[in-house]
PDB file of C-alpha atoms in Angstrom:
ATOM      1  CA  MET A   1     -27.942 124.206 -34.641  1.00  0.00           C
ATOM      2  CA  ALA A   2     -29.451 125.423 -31.384  1.00  0.00           C
ATOM      3  CA  GLN A   3     -27.646 124.371 -28.228  1.00  0.00           C
ATOM      4  CA  PRO A   4     -29.741 122.324 -25.737  1.00  0.00           C
ATOM      5  CA  ASN A   5     -30.665 123.928 -22.454  1.00  0.00           C
ATOM      6  CA  GLN A   6     -28.053 122.503 -20.073  1.00  0.00           C
ATOM      7  CA  GLN A   7     -30.280 123.014 -17.033  1.00  0.00           C
ATOM      8  CA  LYS A   8     -32.746 120.406 -18.269  1.00  0.00           C
ATOM      9  CA  PHE A   9     -30.241 117.567 -18.018  1.00  0.00           C
ATOM     10  CA  PRO A  10     -28.567 115.971 -14.985  1.00  0.00           C
ATOM     11  CA  ALA A  11     -24.954 116.862 -14.365  1.00  0.00           C
ATOM     12  CA  VAL A  12     -22.328 114.167 -14.905  1.00  0.00           C
ATOM     13  CA  GLN A  13     -20.809 112.901 -11.643  1.00  0.00           C
ATOM     14  CA  GLY A  14     -17.618 111.066 -12.514  1.00  0.00           C
ATOM     15  CA  GLY A  15     -15.830 108.587 -10.273  1.00  0.00           C
ATOM     16  CA  GLY A  16     -18.749 106.191  -9.830  1.00  0.00           C
ATOM     17  CA  SER A  17     -19.335 102.596 -10.885  1.00  0.00           C
ATOM     18  CA  LEU A  18     -21.918 101.219 -13.278  1.00  0.00           C
ATOM     19  CA  ILE A  19     -24.213  99.299 -10.922  1.00  0.00           C
ATOM     20  CA  VAL A  20     -25.982  96.504 -12.781  1.00  0.00           C
ATOM     21  CA  ALA A  21     -27.810  93.290 -11.936  1.00  0.00           C
ATOM     22  CA  TRP A  22     -25.320  90.829 -13.363  1.00  0.00           C
ATOM     23  CA  GLN A  23     -26.839  87.579 -14.599  1.00  0.00           C
ATOM     24  CA  ILE A  24     -24.265  84.843 -13.881  1.00  0.00           C
ATOM     25  CA  LYS A  25     -26.609  81.853 -13.819  1.00  0.00           C
ATOM     26  CA  GLY A  26     -24.725  78.868 -15.213  1.00  0.00           C
ATOM     27  CA  LYS A  27     -21.463  80.852 -15.474  1.00  0.00           C
ATOM     28  CA  ARG A  28     -18.226  79.405 -14.120  1.00  0.00           C
ATOM     29  CA  VAL A  29     -16.856  81.343 -11.150  1.00  0.00           C
ATOM     30  CA  LEU A  30     -13.449  80.516  -9.680  1.00  0.00           C
ATOM     31  CA  VAL A  31     -12.937  81.460  -6.019  1.00  0.00           C
ATOM     32  CA  VAL A  32      -9.349  81.389  -4.778  1.00  0.00           C
ATOM     33  CA  GLY A  33      -9.310  81.108  -1.003  1.00  0.00           C
ATOM     34  CA  GLY A  34     -11.445  79.513   1.670  1.00  0.00           C
ATOM     35  CA  GLY A  35     -11.758  81.989   4.526  1.00  0.00           C
ATOM     36  CA  GLU A  36     -14.490  84.346   5.719  1.00  0.00           C
ATOM     37  CA  VAL A  37     -14.289  86.698   2.741  1.00  0.00           C
ATOM     38  CA  ALA A  38     -14.338  83.777   0.318  1.00  0.00           C
ATOM     39  CA  ALA A  39     -17.408  82.389   2.107  1.00  0.00           C
ATOM     40  CA  GLY A  40     -19.297  85.622   1.478  1.00  0.00           C
ATOM     41  CA  ARG A  41     -18.266  85.690  -2.167  1.00  0.00           C
ATOM     42  CA  ILE A  42     -19.313  82.062  -2.601  1.00  0.00           C
ATOM     43  CA  LEU A  43     -22.762  82.645  -1.105  1.00  0.00           C
ATOM     44  CA  ASN A  44     -23.345  85.668  -3.351  1.00  0.00           C
ATOM     45  CA  CYS A  45     -22.497  83.595  -6.419  1.00  0.00           C
ATOM     46  CA  LEU A  46     -24.586  80.606  -5.359  1.00  0.00           C
ATOM     47  CA  ASN A  47     -27.539  82.927  -4.757  1.00  0.00           C
ATOM     48  CA  ALA A  48     -27.117  84.001  -8.383  1.00  0.00           C
ATOM     49  CA  ASP A  49     -27.091  80.344  -9.550  1.00  0.00           C
ATOM     50  CA  ALA A  50     -23.457  80.382 -10.669  1.00  0.00           C
ATOM     51  CA  LEU A  51     -21.260  77.287 -10.971  1.00  0.00           C
ATOM     52  CA  VAL A  52     -18.610  77.816  -8.296  1.00  0.00           C
ATOM     53  CA  THR A  53     -15.192  76.186  -8.023  1.00  0.00           C
ATOM     54  CA  VAL A  54     -13.117  76.818  -4.896  1.00  0.00           C
ATOM     55  CA  VAL A  55      -9.337  76.441  -4.956  1.00  0.00           C
ATOM     56  CA  SER A  56      -7.844  76.189  -1.482  1.00  0.00           C
ATOM     57  CA  PRO A  57      -6.124  73.571   0.676  1.00  0.00           C
ATOM     58  CA  LEU A  58      -8.694  71.705   2.744  1.00  0.00           C
ATOM     59  CA  ALA A  59      -6.999  72.755   5.977  1.00  0.00           C
ATOM     60  CA  ARG A  60      -7.588  76.445   5.145  1.00  0.00           C
ATOM     61  CA  LEU A  61     -11.329  76.208   4.593  1.00  0.00           C
ATOM     62  CA  ASN A  62     -13.425  77.873   7.253  1.00  0.00           C
ATOM     63  CA  SER A  63     -16.519  76.116   8.571  1.00  0.00           C
ATOM     64  CA  GLU A  64     -18.933  77.738   6.092  1.00  0.00           C
ATOM     65  CA  VAL A  65     -16.854  76.981   3.013  1.00  0.00           C
ATOM     66  CA  ALA A  66     -16.242  73.432   4.279  1.00  0.00           C
ATOM     67  CA  TYR A  67     -20.019  73.065   4.615  1.00  0.00           C
ATOM     68  CA  ARG A  68     -20.572  74.199   1.001  1.00  0.00           C
ATOM     69  CA  VAL A  69     -18.019  71.621  -0.117  1.00  0.00           C
ATOM     70  CA  ALA A  70     -19.597  68.838   1.968  1.00  0.00           C
ATOM     71  CA  GLN A  71     -23.042  69.665   0.564  1.00  0.00           C
ATOM     72  CA  ASN A  72     -21.675  69.569  -3.006  1.00  0.00           C
ATOM     73  CA  GLU A  73     -22.821  73.144  -3.517  1.00  0.00           C
ATOM     74  CA  VAL A  74     -19.373  73.963  -4.929  1.00  0.00           C
ATOM     75  CA  THR A  75     -16.542  72.091  -6.613  1.00  0.00           C
ATOM     76  CA  HIS A  76     -13.426  71.975  -4.433  1.00  0.00           C
ATOM     77  CA  ILE A  77      -9.810  71.713  -5.577  1.00  0.00           C
ATOM     78  CA  ASP A  78      -7.680  70.796  -2.563  1.00  0.00           C
ATOM     79  CA  ARG A  79      -4.442  72.695  -3.238  1.00  0.00           C
ATOM     80  CA  ASN A  80      -3.045  76.158  -3.853  1.00  0.00           C
ATOM     81  CA  PHE A  81      -3.891  78.066  -7.031  1.00  0.00           C
ATOM     82  CA  GLU A  82      -2.304  77.097 -10.332  1.00  0.00           C
ATOM     83  CA  PRO A  83      -2.561  79.103 -13.585  1.00  0.00           C
ATOM     84  CA  SER A  84      -4.434  76.263 -15.285  1.00  0.00           C
ATOM     85  CA  ASP A  85      -7.312  76.839 -12.846  1.00  0.00           C
ATOM     86  CA  LEU A  86      -8.269  79.859 -14.953  1.00  0.00           C
ATOM     87  CA  ASP A  87      -9.127  77.697 -17.962  1.00  0.00           C
ATOM     88  CA  GLY A  88     -12.829  78.012 -18.677  1.00  0.00           C
ATOM     89  CA  ALA A  89     -13.485  80.548 -15.902  1.00  0.00           C
ATOM     90  CA  ASP A  90     -15.912  83.389 -16.604  1.00  0.00           C
ATOM     91  CA  MET A  91     -15.101  85.250 -13.384  1.00  0.00           C
ATOM     92  CA  VAL A  92     -12.354  85.024 -10.763  1.00  0.00           C
ATOM     93  CA  LEU A  93     -12.666  86.061  -7.129  1.00  0.00           C
ATOM     94  CA  VAL A  94      -9.464  86.099  -5.085  1.00  0.00           C
ATOM     95  CA  ALA A  95      -9.636  86.159  -1.287  1.00  0.00           C
ATOM     96  CA  VAL A  96      -6.253  85.089   0.123  1.00  0.00           C
ATOM     97  CA  ASP A  97      -3.905  86.792   2.595  1.00  0.00           C
ATOM     98  CA  ASP A  98      -1.026  86.916   0.128  1.00  0.00           C
ATOM     99  CA  PRO A  99      -0.698  90.237  -1.747  1.00  0.00           C
ATOM    100  CA  GLU A 100       2.012  88.948  -4.095  1.00  0.00           C
ATOM    101  CA  ALA A 101       0.024  85.853  -5.083  1.00  0.00           C
ATOM    102  CA  SER A 102      -3.136  87.947  -5.481  1.00  0.00           C
ATOM    103  CA  SER A 103      -1.412  90.375  -7.850  1.00  0.00           C
ATOM    104  CA  THR A 104      -0.018  87.498  -9.861  1.00  0.00           C
ATOM    105  CA  ILE A 105      -3.498  86.051 -10.324  1.00  0.00           C
ATOM    106  CA  TRP A 106      -4.830  89.493 -11.249  1.00  0.00           C
ATOM    107  CA  LYS A 107      -2.190  89.858 -13.993  1.00  0.00           C
ATOM    108  CA  LEU A 108      -2.967  86.390 -15.329  1.00  0.00           C
ATOM    109  CA  CYS A 109      -6.678  87.289 -15.464  1.00  0.00           C
ATOM    110  CA  LYS A 110      -5.860  90.445 -17.428  1.00  0.00           C
ATOM    111  CA  GLU A 111      -3.801  88.432 -19.905  1.00  0.00           C
ATOM    112  CA  LYS A 112      -6.702  86.025 -20.402  1.00  0.00           C
ATOM    113  CA  ARG A 113      -9.302  88.811 -20.347  1.00  0.00           C
ATOM    114  CA  ILE A 114     -11.166  87.275 -17.426  1.00  0.00           C
ATOM    115  CA  ILE A 115     -12.971  89.691 -15.139  1.00  0.00           C
ATOM    116  CA  ALA A 116     -11.680  89.534 -11.587  1.00  0.00           C
ATOM    117  CA  ASN A 117     -12.047  90.915  -8.083  1.00  0.00           C
ATOM    118  CA  ILE A 118      -9.093  90.882  -5.705  1.00  0.00           C
ATOM    119  CA  ALA A 119     -10.456  91.281  -2.178  1.00  0.00           C
ATOM    120  CA  ASP A 120      -9.357  94.438  -0.358  1.00  0.00           C
ATOM    121  CA  VAL A 121      -7.310  95.690  -3.335  1.00  0.00           C
ATOM    122  CA  PRO A 122      -9.563  98.193  -5.186  1.00  0.00           C
ATOM    123  CA  PRO A 123      -7.050  98.974  -7.970  1.00  0.00           C
ATOM    124  CA  GLU A 124      -7.052  95.274  -8.870  1.00  0.00           C
ATOM    125  CA  CYS A 125     -10.799  94.896  -9.295  1.00  0.00           C
ATOM    126  CA  ASP A 126     -12.916  95.000 -12.421  1.00  0.00           C
ATOM    127  CA  PHE A 127     -15.941  95.351 -10.160  1.00  0.00           C
ATOM    128  CA  TYR A 128     -16.800  95.726  -6.476  1.00  0.00           C
ATOM    129  CA  PHE A 129     -19.131  93.810  -4.226  1.00  0.00           C
ATOM    130  CA  GLY A 130     -21.637  95.957  -2.366  1.00  0.00           C
ATOM    131  CA  SER A 131     -23.649  95.367   0.769  1.00  0.00           C
ATOM    132  CA  VAL A 132     -26.898  93.693  -0.314  1.00  0.00           C
ATOM    133  CA  HIS A 133     -30.357  93.545   1.261  1.00  0.00           C
ATOM    134  CA  ARG A 134     -32.331  90.546  -0.028  1.00  0.00           C
ATOM    135  CA  ASP A 135     -36.052  89.890   0.327  1.00  0.00           C
ATOM    136  CA  GLY A 136     -37.164  87.336  -2.253  1.00  0.00           C
ATOM    137  CA  PRO A 137     -36.890  88.991  -5.673  1.00  0.00           C
ATOM    138  CA  LEU A 138     -35.978  92.333  -4.090  1.00  0.00           C
ATOM    139  CA  GLN A 139     -32.269  93.129  -4.002  1.00  0.00           C
ATOM    140  CA  ILE A 140     -30.880  96.480  -2.901  1.00  0.00           C
ATOM    141  CA  MET A 141     -27.143  97.072  -3.115  1.00  0.00           C
ATOM    142  CA  VAL A 142     -25.173  99.825  -1.432  1.00  0.00           C
ATOM    143  CA  SER A 143     -21.731 100.487  -2.884  1.00  0.00           C
ATOM    144  CA  THR A 144     -18.998 102.814  -1.648  1.00  0.00           C
ATOM    145  CA  ASN A 145     -16.830 102.040  -4.698  1.00  0.00           C
ATOM    146  CA  GLY A 146     -14.411 100.099  -2.555  1.00  0.00           C
ATOM    147  CA  LYS A 147     -13.784 102.944  -0.121  1.00  0.00           C
ATOM    148  CA  GLY A 148     -15.834 101.913   2.910  1.00  0.00           C
ATOM    149  CA  PRO A 149     -17.298  98.389   2.899  1.00  0.00           C
ATOM    150  CA  ARG A 150     -18.187  98.499   6.601  1.00  0.00           C
ATOM    151  CA  LEU A 151     -20.006 101.817   6.147  1.00  0.00           C
ATOM    152  CA  ALA A 152     -21.883 100.330   3.188  1.00  0.00           C
ATOM    153  CA  SER A 153     -23.190  97.626   5.515  1.00  0.00           C
ATOM    154  CA  THR A 154     -24.381 100.245   8.008  1.00  0.00           C
ATOM    155  CA  ILE A 155     -26.196 102.197   5.301  1.00  0.00           C
ATOM    156  CA  ARG A 156     -27.747  99.018   3.892  1.00  0.00           C
ATOM    157  CA  LYS A 157     -29.135  98.059   7.307  1.00  0.00           C
ATOM    158  CA  PHE A 158     -30.588 101.558   7.720  1.00  0.00           C
ATOM    159  CA  ILE A 159     -32.346 101.352   4.346  1.00  0.00           C
ATOM    160  CA  ALA A 160     -33.665  97.867   5.093  1.00  0.00           C
ATOM    161  CA  LYS A 161     -35.283  99.096   8.311  1.00  0.00           C
ATOM    162  CA  GLN A 162     -37.276 101.671   6.341  1.00  0.00           C
ATOM    163  CA  LEU A 163     -38.842  99.020   4.098  1.00  0.00           C
ATOM    164  CA  PRO A 164     -42.094  97.215   4.945  1.00  0.00           C
ATOM    165  CA  SER A 165     -41.606  93.583   5.878  1.00  0.00           C
ATOM    166  CA  ASN A 166     -43.719  92.436   2.932  1.00  0.00           C
ATOM    167  CA  ALA A 167     -41.866  94.291   0.160  1.00  0.00           C
ATOM    168  CA  GLY A 168     -40.583  91.071  -1.393  1.00  0.00           C
ATOM    169  CA  SER A 169     -44.049  89.513  -1.463  1.00  0.00           C
ATOM    170  CA  ALA A 170     -45.469  92.581  -3.194  1.00  0.00           C
ATOM    171  CA  ILE A 171     -42.854  92.264  -5.913  1.00  0.00           C
ATOM    172  CA  GLU A 172     -43.708  88.581  -6.380  1.00  0.00           C
ATOM    173  CA  THR A 173     -47.342  89.591  -6.907  1.00  0.00           C
ATOM    174  CA  VAL A 174     -46.390  92.221  -9.478  1.00  0.00           C
ATOM    175  CA  GLY A 175     -44.325  89.600 -11.289  1.00  0.00           C
ATOM    176  CA  GLN A 176     -47.270  87.198 -11.418  1.00  0.00           C
ATOM    177  CA  LEU A 177     -49.536  89.954 -12.718  1.00  0.00           C
ATOM    178  CA  ARG A 178     -47.065  90.814 -15.477  1.00  0.00           C
ATOM    179  CA  VAL A 179     -46.945  87.185 -16.593  1.00  0.00           C
ATOM    180  CA  LYS A 180     -50.748  87.004 -16.703  1.00  0.00           C
ATOM    181  CA  LEU A 181     -50.924  90.300 -18.590  1.00  0.00           C
ATOM    182  CA  ARG A 182     -48.469  89.080 -21.204  1.00  0.00           C
ATOM    183  CA  GLN A 183     -50.672  86.032 -21.735  1.00  0.00           C
ATOM    184  CA  ILE A 184     -53.668  88.166 -22.688  1.00  0.00           C
ATOM    185  CA  ALA A 185     -51.624  90.781 -24.590  1.00  0.00           C
ATOM    186  CA  PRO A 186     -48.690  88.823 -26.068  1.00  0.00           C
ATOM    187  CA  ARG A 187     -47.937  90.806 -29.215  1.00  0.00           C
ATOM    188  CA  PRO A 188     -44.751  92.912 -29.389  1.00  0.00           C
ATOM    189  CA  GLU A 189     -46.827  95.939 -30.387  1.00  0.00           C
ATOM    190  CA  ASP A 190     -48.736  95.567 -27.093  1.00  0.00           C
ATOM    191  CA  GLY A 191     -45.549  96.354 -25.182  1.00  0.00           C
ATOM    192  CA  PRO A 192     -46.006 100.130 -24.682  1.00  0.00           C
ATOM    193  CA  LYS A 193     -49.599  99.710 -23.493  1.00  0.00           C
ATOM    194  CA  ARG A 194     -48.634  96.857 -21.146  1.00  0.00           C
ATOM    195  CA  MET A 195     -45.866  98.951 -19.604  1.00  0.00           C
ATOM    196  CA  ALA A 196     -48.078 102.014 -19.215  1.00  0.00           C
ATOM    197  CA  TRP A 197     -50.855  99.999 -17.573  1.00  0.00           C
ATOM    198  CA  MET A 198     -48.488  98.208 -15.181  1.00  0.00           C
ATOM    199  CA  THR A 199     -47.093 101.600 -14.182  1.00  0.00           C
ATOM    200  CA  LYS A 200     -50.608 102.727 -13.275  1.00  0.00           C
ATOM    201  CA  VAL A 201     -51.151  99.541 -11.250  1.00  0.00           C
ATOM    202  CA  SER A 202     -47.883  99.992  -9.366  1.00  0.00           C
ATOM    203  CA  ASP A 203     -48.770 103.600  -8.563  1.00  0.00           C
ATOM    204  CA  ALA A 204     -52.373 102.817  -7.559  1.00  0.00           C
ATOM    205  CA  TYR A 205     -51.717 100.335  -4.768  1.00  0.00           C
ATOM    206  CA  SER A 206     -49.477 100.287  -1.707  1.00  0.00           C
ATOM    207  CA  LEU A 207     -47.038  97.449  -1.018  1.00  0.00           C
ATOM    208  CA  SER A 208     -49.359  95.989   1.596  1.00  0.00           C
ATOM    209  CA  GLN A 209     -52.290  96.118  -0.842  1.00  0.00           C
ATOM    210  CA  MET A 210     -50.187  94.382  -3.490  1.00  0.00           C
ATOM    211  CA  CYS A 211     -49.498  91.572  -1.039  1.00  0.00           C
ATOM    212  CA  GLU A 212     -53.218  91.098  -0.438  1.00  0.00           C
ATOM    213  CA  LEU A 213     -54.104  90.552  -4.089  1.00  0.00           C
ATOM    214  CA  THR A 214     -55.582  87.107  -4.670  1.00  0.00           C
ATOM    215  CA  GLU A 215     -55.761  85.107  -7.910  1.00  0.00           C
ATOM    216  CA  GLU A 216     -59.372  86.279  -8.213  1.00  0.00           C
ATOM    217  CA  ASP A 217     -58.292  89.896  -7.691  1.00  0.00           C
ATOM    218  CA  MET A 218     -55.695  89.641 -10.436  1.00  0.00           C
ATOM    219  CA  ALA A 219     -58.203  88.090 -12.831  1.00  0.00           C
ATOM    220  CA  ASN A 220     -60.669  90.917 -12.147  1.00  0.00           C
ATOM    221  CA  LEU A 221     -57.926  93.524 -12.388  1.00  0.00           C
ATOM    222  CA  LEU A 222     -56.878  92.274 -15.810  1.00  0.00           C
ATOM    223  CA  ARG A 223     -60.405  92.925 -17.096  1.00  0.00           C
ATOM    224  CA  TYR A 224     -59.589  96.644 -16.847  1.00  0.00           C
ATOM    225  CA  TYR A 225     -56.552  96.397 -19.103  1.00  0.00           C
ATOM    226  CA  PRO A 226     -58.342  96.938 -22.460  1.00  0.00           C
ATOM    227  CA  SER A 227     -59.698 100.275 -21.232  1.00  0.00           C
ATOM    228  CA  GLY A 228     -56.376 101.274 -19.701  1.00  0.00           C
ATOM    229  CA  LYS A 229     -58.076 101.911 -16.358  1.00  0.00           C
ATOM    230  CA  VAL A 230     -57.086 100.740 -12.875  1.00  0.00           C
ATOM    231  CA  PRO A 231     -59.794 100.326 -10.202  1.00  0.00           C
ATOM    232  CA  SER A 232     -59.412 101.434  -6.629  1.00  0.00           C
ATOM    233  CA  MET A 233     -58.687  98.717  -4.091  1.00  0.00           C
ATOM    234  CA  ASP A 234     -62.193  99.134  -2.651  1.00  0.00           C
ATOM    235  CA  VAL A 235     -63.746  98.434  -6.037  1.00  0.00           C
ATOM    236  CA  LEU A 236     -61.438  95.488  -6.643  1.00  0.00           C
ATOM    237  CA  GLN A 237     -62.322  93.946  -3.296  1.00  0.00           C
ATOM    238  CA  SER A 238     -66.025  94.428  -3.950  1.00  0.00           C
ATOM    239  CA  LEU A 239     -65.664  92.225  -7.026  1.00  0.00           C
ATOM    240  CA  ARG A 240     -64.663  89.223  -4.961  1.00  0.00           C
ATOM    241  CA  GLY A 241     -67.403  86.697  -5.492  1.00  0.00           C
ATOM    242  CA  ASN A 242     -69.164  89.274  -7.675  1.00  0.00           C
ATOM    243  CA  PRO A 243     -67.286  89.162 -10.999  1.00  0.00           C
ATOM    244  CA  ASP A 244     -70.087  90.695 -13.088  1.00  0.00           C
ATOM    245  CA  GLY A 245     -70.058  93.827 -10.944  1.00  0.00           C
ATOM    246  CA  SER A 246     -73.792  93.586 -10.264  1.00  0.00           C
ATOM    247  CA  LYS A 247     -73.347  95.106  -6.814  1.00  0.00           C
ATOM    248  CA  LEU A 248     -71.581  98.152  -8.195  1.00  0.00           C
ATOM    249  CA  ASP A 249     -73.335 101.321  -9.222  1.00  0.00           C
ATOM    250  CA  VAL A 250     -70.841 102.115 -11.974  1.00  0.00           C
ATOM    251  CA  PHE A 251     -70.774  99.204 -14.375  1.00  0.00           C
ATOM    252  CA  ASP A 252     -71.414  99.870 -18.039  1.00  0.00           C
ATOM    253  CA  GLY A 253     -71.682  96.245 -19.160  1.00  0.00           C
ATOM    254  CA  SER A 254     -68.603  96.376 -21.379  1.00  0.00           C
ATOM    255  CA  PHE A 255     -65.382  94.379 -21.107  1.00  0.00           C
ATOM    256  CA  GLY A 256     -63.942  96.271 -18.193  1.00  0.00           C
ATOM    257  CA  PHE A 257     -65.605  98.586 -15.731  1.00  0.00           C
ATOM    258  CA  SER A 258     -66.154 102.268 -16.057  1.00  0.00           C
ATOM    259  CA  VAL A 259     -64.584 103.185 -12.768  1.00  0.00           C
ATOM    260  CA  GLY A 260     -60.870 103.695 -12.438  1.00  0.00           C
ATOM    261  CA  ALA A 261     -58.224 105.300 -10.312  1.00  0.00           C
TER     262      ALA A 261
END
């Protein structure tokens, strides 16, 4: 059997983490602690629609965590951690200034096979939190694999400054277009063609142009799908109020126009 050409494949770079978009909506997350670090963990989980329980004496809650409790955004248990708090938990986040207690909780989580993150103790973490830029549906995470959280924040801010201010809105528009496309091409066998066409759309228009697409634009754009073509933005805009393309020189009268990018 012939050996594959090694130069055609990327080299393995060990020592990294598997960065995924973890869906924890409706999952039970236990947060042990009520300080600044806990507040950040809690917000991250609430943003992901998790069900959060905080275990910490009331007197040790900082103002943000106390606010979450007062607004009933989290469930609060007003005492120190007890092993029974792990019952039913899908994830445990520990953020207390007590290394011995933290390690004890970590060991209990391992016994119960519950994934856990012990703040500021990389060896006792099943996963790390990164520094996240959020703009609507857009999320960009920078991770240093637990080695430099503050540097991760600096890098994240640098990346965010390079992005256009409307990046999130453009993604919302793409999402709407995908939903509409699936409505007109719902069959599983349509999948490859849908994906290929959406790739062309994403490559044809800039982020700012995506943001400018109206409901009428999307309806006109979808008329090109059967032919697999994507019109230029100029052509698409010329169809506003002119859906039959009568003002265009390149219309062949079929379902979809003969011009494409």
